[in-house]
mmCIF file of C-alpha atoms in Angstrom:
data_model
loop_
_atom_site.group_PDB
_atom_site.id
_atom_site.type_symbol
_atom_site.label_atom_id
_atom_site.label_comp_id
_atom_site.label_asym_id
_atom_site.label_seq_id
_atom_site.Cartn_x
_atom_site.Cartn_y
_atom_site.Cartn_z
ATOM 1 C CA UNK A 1 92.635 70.150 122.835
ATOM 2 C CA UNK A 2 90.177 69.843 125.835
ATOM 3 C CA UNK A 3 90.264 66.764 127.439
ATOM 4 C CA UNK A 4 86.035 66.530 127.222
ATOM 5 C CA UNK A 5 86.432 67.565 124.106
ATOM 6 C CA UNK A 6 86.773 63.725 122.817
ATOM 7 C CA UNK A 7 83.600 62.547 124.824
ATOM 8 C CA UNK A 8 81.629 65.331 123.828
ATOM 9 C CA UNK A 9 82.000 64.914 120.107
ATOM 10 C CA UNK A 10 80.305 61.567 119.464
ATOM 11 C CA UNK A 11 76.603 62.109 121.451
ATOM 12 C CA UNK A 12 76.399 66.068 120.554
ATOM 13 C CA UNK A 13 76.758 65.702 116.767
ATOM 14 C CA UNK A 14 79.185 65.003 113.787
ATOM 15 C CA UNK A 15 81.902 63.066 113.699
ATOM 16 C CA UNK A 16 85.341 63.277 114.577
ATOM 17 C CA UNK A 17 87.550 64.743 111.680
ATOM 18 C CA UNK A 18 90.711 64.206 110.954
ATOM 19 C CA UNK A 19 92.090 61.269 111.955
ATOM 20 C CA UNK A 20 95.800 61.893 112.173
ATOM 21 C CA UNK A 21 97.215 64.995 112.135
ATOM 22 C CA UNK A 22 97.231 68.785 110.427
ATOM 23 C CA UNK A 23 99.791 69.586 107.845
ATOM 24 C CA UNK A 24 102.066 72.792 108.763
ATOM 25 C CA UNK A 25 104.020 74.981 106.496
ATOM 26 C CA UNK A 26 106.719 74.702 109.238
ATOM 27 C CA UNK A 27 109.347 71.618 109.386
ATOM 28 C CA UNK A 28 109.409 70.103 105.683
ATOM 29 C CA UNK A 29 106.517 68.656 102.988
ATOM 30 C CA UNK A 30 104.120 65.806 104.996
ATOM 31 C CA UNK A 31 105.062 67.696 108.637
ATOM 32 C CA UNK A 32 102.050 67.323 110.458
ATOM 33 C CA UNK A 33 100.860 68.157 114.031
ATOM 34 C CA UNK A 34 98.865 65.795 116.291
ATOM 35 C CA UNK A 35 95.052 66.922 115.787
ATOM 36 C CA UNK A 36 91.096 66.011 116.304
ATOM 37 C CA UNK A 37 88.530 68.261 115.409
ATOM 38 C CA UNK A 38 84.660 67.566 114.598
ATOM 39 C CA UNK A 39 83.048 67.381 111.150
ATOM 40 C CA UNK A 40 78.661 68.557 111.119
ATOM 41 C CA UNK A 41 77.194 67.985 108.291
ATOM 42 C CA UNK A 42 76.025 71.618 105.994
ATOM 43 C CA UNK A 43 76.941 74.938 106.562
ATOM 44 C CA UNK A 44 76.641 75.739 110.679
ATOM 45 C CA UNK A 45 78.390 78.567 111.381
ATOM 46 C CA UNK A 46 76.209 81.208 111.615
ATOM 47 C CA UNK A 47 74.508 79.097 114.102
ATOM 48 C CA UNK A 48 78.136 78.533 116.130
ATOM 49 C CA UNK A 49 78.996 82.329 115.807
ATOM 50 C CA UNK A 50 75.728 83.053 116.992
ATOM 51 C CA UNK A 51 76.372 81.439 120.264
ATOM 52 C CA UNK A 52 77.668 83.316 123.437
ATOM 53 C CA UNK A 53 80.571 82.942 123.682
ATOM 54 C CA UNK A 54 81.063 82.935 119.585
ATOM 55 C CA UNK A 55 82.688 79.408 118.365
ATOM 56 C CA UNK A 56 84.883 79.708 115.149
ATOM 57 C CA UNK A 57 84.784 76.594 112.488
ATOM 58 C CA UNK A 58 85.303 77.031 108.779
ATOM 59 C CA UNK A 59 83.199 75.274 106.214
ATOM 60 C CA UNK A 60 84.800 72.481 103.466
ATOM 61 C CA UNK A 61 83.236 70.030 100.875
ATOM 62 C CA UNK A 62 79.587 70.938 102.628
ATOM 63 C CA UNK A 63 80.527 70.376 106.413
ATOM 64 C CA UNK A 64 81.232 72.422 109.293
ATOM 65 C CA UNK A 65 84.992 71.546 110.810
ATOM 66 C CA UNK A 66 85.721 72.712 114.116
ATOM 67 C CA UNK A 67 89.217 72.237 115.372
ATOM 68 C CA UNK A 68 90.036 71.199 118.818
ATOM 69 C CA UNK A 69 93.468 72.105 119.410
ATOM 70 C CA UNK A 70 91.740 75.738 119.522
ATOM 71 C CA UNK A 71 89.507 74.993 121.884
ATOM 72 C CA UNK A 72 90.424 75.562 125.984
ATOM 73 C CA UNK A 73 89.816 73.055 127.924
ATOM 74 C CA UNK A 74 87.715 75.575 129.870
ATOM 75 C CA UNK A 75 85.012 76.436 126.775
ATOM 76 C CA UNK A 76 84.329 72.797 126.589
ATOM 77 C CA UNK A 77 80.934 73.188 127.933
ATOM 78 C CA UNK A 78 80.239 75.948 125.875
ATOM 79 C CA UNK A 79 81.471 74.279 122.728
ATOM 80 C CA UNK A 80 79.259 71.652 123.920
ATOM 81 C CA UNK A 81 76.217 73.589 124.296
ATOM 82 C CA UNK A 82 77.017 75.392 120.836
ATOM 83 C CA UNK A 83 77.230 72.028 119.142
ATOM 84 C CA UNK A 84 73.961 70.725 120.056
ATOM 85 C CA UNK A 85 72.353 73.621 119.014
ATOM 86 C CA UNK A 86 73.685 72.638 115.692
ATOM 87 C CA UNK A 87 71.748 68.871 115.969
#
């Protein structure tokens, strides 16, 4: 993931989800792959898709999650900027 990506997390909004890694269907049952994303509480993403350039998330147990690993280290001001919009 971004390198800003961890800094930016904490002061925009949310919280940083999950600590640990993802499972993957690849490698055997409990494989997982290092990973940080960022939990916002309720649904956001229309907001985040709204935003130019779109950011993708998915929505579980009533929070946004937006995954990191997906995220270039390039579009972290954007992801930024699409964040607070969320606050």
């Amino acid at each position: 993931p971004g390198g800003a990506g961890y800094k930016f997390a904490g002061p925009v909004c949310g919280s940083i989800h999950p600590p640990g890694g993802v499972p993957v269907a690849v490698g055997g049952r409990g494989t997982t792959i290092p990973s940080i994303g960022i939990r916002i509480a309720g649904d956001r993403l229309a907001v985040l898709r709204s935003c130019n350039p779109p950011v993708v998330a998915r929505t579980r147990d009533g929070s946004t999650l937006l995954d990191l690993r997906t995220v270039d280290p390039g579009s972290d001001g954007a992801v930024a900027a699409a964040l607070r919009r969320c606050a």
